[in-house]
Coordinates of C-alpha atoms (C1' of nucleotides) in Angstrom, one line a residue:
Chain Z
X8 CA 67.0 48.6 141.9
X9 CA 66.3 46.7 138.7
X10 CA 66.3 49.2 135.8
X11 CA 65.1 47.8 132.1
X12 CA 67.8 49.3 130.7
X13 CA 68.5 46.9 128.2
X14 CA 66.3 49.0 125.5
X15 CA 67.2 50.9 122.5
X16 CA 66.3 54.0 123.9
X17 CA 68.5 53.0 127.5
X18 CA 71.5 52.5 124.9
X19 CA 70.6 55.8 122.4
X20 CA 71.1 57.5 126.3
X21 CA 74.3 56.0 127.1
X22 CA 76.1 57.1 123.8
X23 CA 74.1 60.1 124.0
X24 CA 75.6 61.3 127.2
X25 CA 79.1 60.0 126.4
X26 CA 78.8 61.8 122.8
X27 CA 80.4 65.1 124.8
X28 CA 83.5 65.6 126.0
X29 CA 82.6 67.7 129.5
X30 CA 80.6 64.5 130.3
X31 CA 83.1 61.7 129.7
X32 CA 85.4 63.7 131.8
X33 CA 83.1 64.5 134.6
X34 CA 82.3 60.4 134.4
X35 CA 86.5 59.9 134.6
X36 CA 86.8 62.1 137.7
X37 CA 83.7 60.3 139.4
X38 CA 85.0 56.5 138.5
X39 CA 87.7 56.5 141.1
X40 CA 85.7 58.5 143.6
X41 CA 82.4 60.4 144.5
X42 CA 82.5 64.4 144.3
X43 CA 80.2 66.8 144.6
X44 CA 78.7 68.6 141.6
X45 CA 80.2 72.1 142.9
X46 CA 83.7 70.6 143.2
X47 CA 83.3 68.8 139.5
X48 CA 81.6 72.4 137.9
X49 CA 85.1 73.9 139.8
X50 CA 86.8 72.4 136.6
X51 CA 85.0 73.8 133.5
X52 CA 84.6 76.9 132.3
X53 CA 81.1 77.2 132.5
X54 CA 78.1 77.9 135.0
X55 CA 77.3 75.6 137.5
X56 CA 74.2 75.2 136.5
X57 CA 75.4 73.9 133.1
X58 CA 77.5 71.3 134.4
X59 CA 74.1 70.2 137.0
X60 CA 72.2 69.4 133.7
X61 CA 75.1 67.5 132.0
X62 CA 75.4 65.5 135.7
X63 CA 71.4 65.4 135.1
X64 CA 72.0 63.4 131.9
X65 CA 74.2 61.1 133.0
X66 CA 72.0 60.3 135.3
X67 CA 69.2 59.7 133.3
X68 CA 71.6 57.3 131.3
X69 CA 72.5 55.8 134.3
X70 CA 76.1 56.6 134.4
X71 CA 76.4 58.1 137.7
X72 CA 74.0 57.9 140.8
X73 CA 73.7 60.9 143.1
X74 CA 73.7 60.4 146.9
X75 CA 72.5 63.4 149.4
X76 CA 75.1 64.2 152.1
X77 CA 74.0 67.2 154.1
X78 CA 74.0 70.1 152.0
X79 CA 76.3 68.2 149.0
X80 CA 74.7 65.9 146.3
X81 CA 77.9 63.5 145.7
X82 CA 78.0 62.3 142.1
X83 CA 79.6 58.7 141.6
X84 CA 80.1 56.3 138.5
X85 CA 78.1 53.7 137.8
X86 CA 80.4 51.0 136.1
X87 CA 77.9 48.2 135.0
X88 CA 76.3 50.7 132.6
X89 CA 79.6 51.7 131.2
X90 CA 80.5 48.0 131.0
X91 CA 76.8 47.6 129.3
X92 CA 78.2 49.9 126.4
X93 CA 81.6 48.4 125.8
X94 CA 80.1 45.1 125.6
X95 CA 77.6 46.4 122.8
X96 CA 80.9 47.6 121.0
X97 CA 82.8 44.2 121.8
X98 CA 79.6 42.3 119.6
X99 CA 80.2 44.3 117.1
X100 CA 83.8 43.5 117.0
X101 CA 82.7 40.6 117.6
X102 CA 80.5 40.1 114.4
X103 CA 83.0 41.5 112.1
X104 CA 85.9 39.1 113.6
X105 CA 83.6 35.9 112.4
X106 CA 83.4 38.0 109.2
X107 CA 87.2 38.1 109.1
X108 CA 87.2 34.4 109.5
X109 CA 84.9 33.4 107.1
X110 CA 86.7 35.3 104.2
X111 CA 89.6 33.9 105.5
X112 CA 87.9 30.3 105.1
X113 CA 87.2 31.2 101.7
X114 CA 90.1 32.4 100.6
X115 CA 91.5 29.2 102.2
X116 CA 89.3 27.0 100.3
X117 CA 89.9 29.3 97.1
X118 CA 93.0 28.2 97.3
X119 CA 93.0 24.9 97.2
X120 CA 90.8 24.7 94.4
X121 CA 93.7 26.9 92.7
X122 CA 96.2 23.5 93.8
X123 CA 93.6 20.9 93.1
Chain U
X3 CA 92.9 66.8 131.8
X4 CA 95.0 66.8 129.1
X5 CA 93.2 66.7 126.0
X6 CA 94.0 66.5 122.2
X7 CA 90.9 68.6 120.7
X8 CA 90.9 67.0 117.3
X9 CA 90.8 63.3 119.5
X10 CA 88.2 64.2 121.3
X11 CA 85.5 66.0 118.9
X12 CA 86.7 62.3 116.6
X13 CA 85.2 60.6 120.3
X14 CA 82.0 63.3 120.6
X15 CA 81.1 62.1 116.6
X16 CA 81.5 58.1 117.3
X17 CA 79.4 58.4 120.3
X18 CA 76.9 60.8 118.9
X19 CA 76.7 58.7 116.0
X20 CA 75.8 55.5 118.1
X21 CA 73.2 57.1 120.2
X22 CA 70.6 56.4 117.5
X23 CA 68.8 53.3 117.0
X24 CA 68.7 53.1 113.0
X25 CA 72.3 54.1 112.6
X26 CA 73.5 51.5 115.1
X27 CA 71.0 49.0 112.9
X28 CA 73.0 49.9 109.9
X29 CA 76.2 49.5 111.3
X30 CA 75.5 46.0 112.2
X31 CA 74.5 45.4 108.7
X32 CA 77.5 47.0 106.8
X33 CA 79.9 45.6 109.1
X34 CA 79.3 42.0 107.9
X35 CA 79.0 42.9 104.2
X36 CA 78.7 46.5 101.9
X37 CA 75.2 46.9 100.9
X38 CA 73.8 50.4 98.6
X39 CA 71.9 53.4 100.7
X40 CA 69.1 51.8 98.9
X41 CA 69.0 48.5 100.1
X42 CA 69.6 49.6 103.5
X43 CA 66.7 52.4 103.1
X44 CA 64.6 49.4 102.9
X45 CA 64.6 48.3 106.0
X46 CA 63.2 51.6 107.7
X47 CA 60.0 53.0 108.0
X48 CA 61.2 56.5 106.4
X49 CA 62.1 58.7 103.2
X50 CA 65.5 57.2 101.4
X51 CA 66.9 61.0 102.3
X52 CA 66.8 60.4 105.9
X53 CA 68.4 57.1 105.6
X54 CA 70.7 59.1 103.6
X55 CA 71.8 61.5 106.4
X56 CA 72.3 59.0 108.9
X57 CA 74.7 57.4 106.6
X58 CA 76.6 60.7 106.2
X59 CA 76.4 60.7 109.9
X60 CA 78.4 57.3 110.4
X61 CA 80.7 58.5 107.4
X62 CA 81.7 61.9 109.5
X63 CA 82.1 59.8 112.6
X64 CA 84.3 57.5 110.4
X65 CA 82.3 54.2 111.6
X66 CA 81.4 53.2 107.7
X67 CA 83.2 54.2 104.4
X68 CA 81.3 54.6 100.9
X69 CA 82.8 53.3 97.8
X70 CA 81.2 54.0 94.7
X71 CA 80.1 50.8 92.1
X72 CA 78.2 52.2 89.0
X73 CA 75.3 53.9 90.0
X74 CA 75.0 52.6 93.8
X75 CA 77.0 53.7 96.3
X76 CA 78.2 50.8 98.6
X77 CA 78.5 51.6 102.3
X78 CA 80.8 49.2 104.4
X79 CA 81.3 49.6 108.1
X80 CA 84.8 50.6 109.5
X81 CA 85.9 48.1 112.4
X82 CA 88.9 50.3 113.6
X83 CA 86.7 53.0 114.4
X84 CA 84.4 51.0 116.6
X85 CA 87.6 49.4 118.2
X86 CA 88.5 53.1 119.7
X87 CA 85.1 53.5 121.1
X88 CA 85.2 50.1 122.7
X89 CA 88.9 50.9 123.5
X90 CA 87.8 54.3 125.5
X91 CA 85.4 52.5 127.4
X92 CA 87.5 49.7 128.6
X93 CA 89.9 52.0 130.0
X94 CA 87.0 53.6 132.2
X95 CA 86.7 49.7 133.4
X96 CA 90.3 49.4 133.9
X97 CA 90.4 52.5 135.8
X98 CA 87.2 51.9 137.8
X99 CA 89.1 48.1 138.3
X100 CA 92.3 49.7 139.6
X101 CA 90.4 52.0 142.4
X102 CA 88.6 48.1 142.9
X103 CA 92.3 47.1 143.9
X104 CA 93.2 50.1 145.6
X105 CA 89.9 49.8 148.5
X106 CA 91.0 46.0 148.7
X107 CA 94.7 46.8 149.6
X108 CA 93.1 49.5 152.0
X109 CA 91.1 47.3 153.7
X110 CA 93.8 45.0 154.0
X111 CA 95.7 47.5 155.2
X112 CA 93.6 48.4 157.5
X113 CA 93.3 45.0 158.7
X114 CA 96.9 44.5 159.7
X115 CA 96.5 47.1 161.9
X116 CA 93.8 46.9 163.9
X117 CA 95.8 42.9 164.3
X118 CA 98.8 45.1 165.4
Chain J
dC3 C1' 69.5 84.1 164.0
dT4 C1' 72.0 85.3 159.9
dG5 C1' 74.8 84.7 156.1
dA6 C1' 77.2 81.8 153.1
dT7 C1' 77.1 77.4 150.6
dC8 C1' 75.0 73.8 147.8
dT9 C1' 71.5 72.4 145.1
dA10 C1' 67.2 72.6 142.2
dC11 C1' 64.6 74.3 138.7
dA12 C1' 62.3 77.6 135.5
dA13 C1' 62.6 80.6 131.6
dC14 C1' 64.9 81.9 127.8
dC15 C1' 68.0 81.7 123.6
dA16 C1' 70.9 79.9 119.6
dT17 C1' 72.2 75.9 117.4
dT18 C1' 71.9 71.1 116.1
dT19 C1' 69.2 67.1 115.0
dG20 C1' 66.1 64.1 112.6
dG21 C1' 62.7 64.2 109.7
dT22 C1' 60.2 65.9 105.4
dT23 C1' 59.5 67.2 100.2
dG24 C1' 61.3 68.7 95.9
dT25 C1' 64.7 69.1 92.2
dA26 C1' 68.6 67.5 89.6
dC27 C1' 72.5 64.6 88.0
dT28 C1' 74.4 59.9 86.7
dT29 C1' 74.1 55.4 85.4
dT30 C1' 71.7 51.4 83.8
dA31 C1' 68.1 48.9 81.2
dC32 C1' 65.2 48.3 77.2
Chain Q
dG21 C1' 67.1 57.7 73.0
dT22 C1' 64.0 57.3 76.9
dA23 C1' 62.7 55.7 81.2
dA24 C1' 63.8 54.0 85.6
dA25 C1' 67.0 53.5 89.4
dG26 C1' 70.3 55.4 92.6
dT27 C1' 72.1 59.2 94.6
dA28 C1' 73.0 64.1 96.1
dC29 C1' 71.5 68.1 98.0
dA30 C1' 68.8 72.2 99.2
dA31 C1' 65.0 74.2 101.8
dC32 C1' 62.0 73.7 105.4
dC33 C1' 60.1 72.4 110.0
dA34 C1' 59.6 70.6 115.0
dA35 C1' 62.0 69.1 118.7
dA36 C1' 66.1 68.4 121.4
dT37 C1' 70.6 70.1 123.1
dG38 C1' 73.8 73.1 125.5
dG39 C1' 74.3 77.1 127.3
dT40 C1' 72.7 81.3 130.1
dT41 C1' 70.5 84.1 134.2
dG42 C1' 67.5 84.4 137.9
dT43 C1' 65.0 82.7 141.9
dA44 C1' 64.3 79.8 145.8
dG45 C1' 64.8 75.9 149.2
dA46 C1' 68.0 73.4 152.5
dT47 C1' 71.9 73.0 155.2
dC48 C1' 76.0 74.5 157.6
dA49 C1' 79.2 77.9 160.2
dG50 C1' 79.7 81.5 163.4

DNA sequence: CTGATCTACAACCATTTGGTTGTACTTTAC
DNA sequence: GTAAAGTACAACCAAATGGTTGTAGATCAG
């Protein structure tokens, strides 16, 4: 399933749905294994049908992937999106490292003006 | 979960912060070099005061700093800040990596003994 | 078959968000 | 000193968000 995901509005979702701390959690406990969304809403302190629509928008952001089995709808993460949004924040370290270094060049070549 | 509330309404601001397509366009320009709310205002197709918010948006999430030089106010982005996010997220990939080792070492196991 | 379990979804509500316009205060330029 | 530039902030508005309750459809257990 190829999913254009790579648009502004596919990131504005991920950060979106990690922008809450019931979500990030629910995405923690669903990393390592699948669960259903009863067993995850056993954890909050909060309707079930609250914790269905943050599951709902993680979805949508492509976080976690639902898959039927019987009755249950287990809820599992998605780690290539997650990996999608940490390299976005690695560029921008990234971009600001080369701006490290190019100050540092400066101040280098500053420097050797001061000798010369 | 054990979790520090202060931490993780500082997490719930970086990510909400992110999730919008101007603010992340500023950050990539005030992390290379400080420019005024003006000259960023510029660049967007809306009133100065909306540009405005979004930078007091980033300044609450702690992703740029203002500094004030006469009459222009000089926004420069905050690198540490955007290390935690990407910080967070890798450990989701380390953690989703480690259940990766755990299945391998399962099926290993499982290996040796149907060889037994 | 019947009842309990799991999920889906609609309707509703309060608050937040992302935008607007308008007014006012500093600082700079002439 | 006056005008322009840069900013701050309030008031307002529509839409989105995060929660609720209620209803209904599948599926499983006995």
């Amino acid at each position: 399933m190829v999913v254009d995901q790579s648009t502004e509005t596919g990131i504005d979702r991920i950060f979106q749905a990690l922008a809450d701390a019931t979500r990030r959690d629910i995405v923690s406990r669903v990393i390592t294994a699948s669960h259903s969304v009863t067993s995850l809403a056993e954890h909050y302190d909060m309707s079930f049908a609250a914790v269905q629509k943050h599951v709902q928008v993680l979805e949508r952001a492509l976080l976690v992937t639902k898959e039927r089995r019987g009755r249950e709808q287990l809820v599992r993460g998605r780690i290539d999106t997650i990996g999608r949004a940490a390299a976005l924040l690695q560029a921008y370290e990234q971009i600001w490292a080369q701006r490290a270094l190019r100050i540092d060049k400066i101040l280098v070549e500053d420097t050797h003006k001061e000798k010369s």
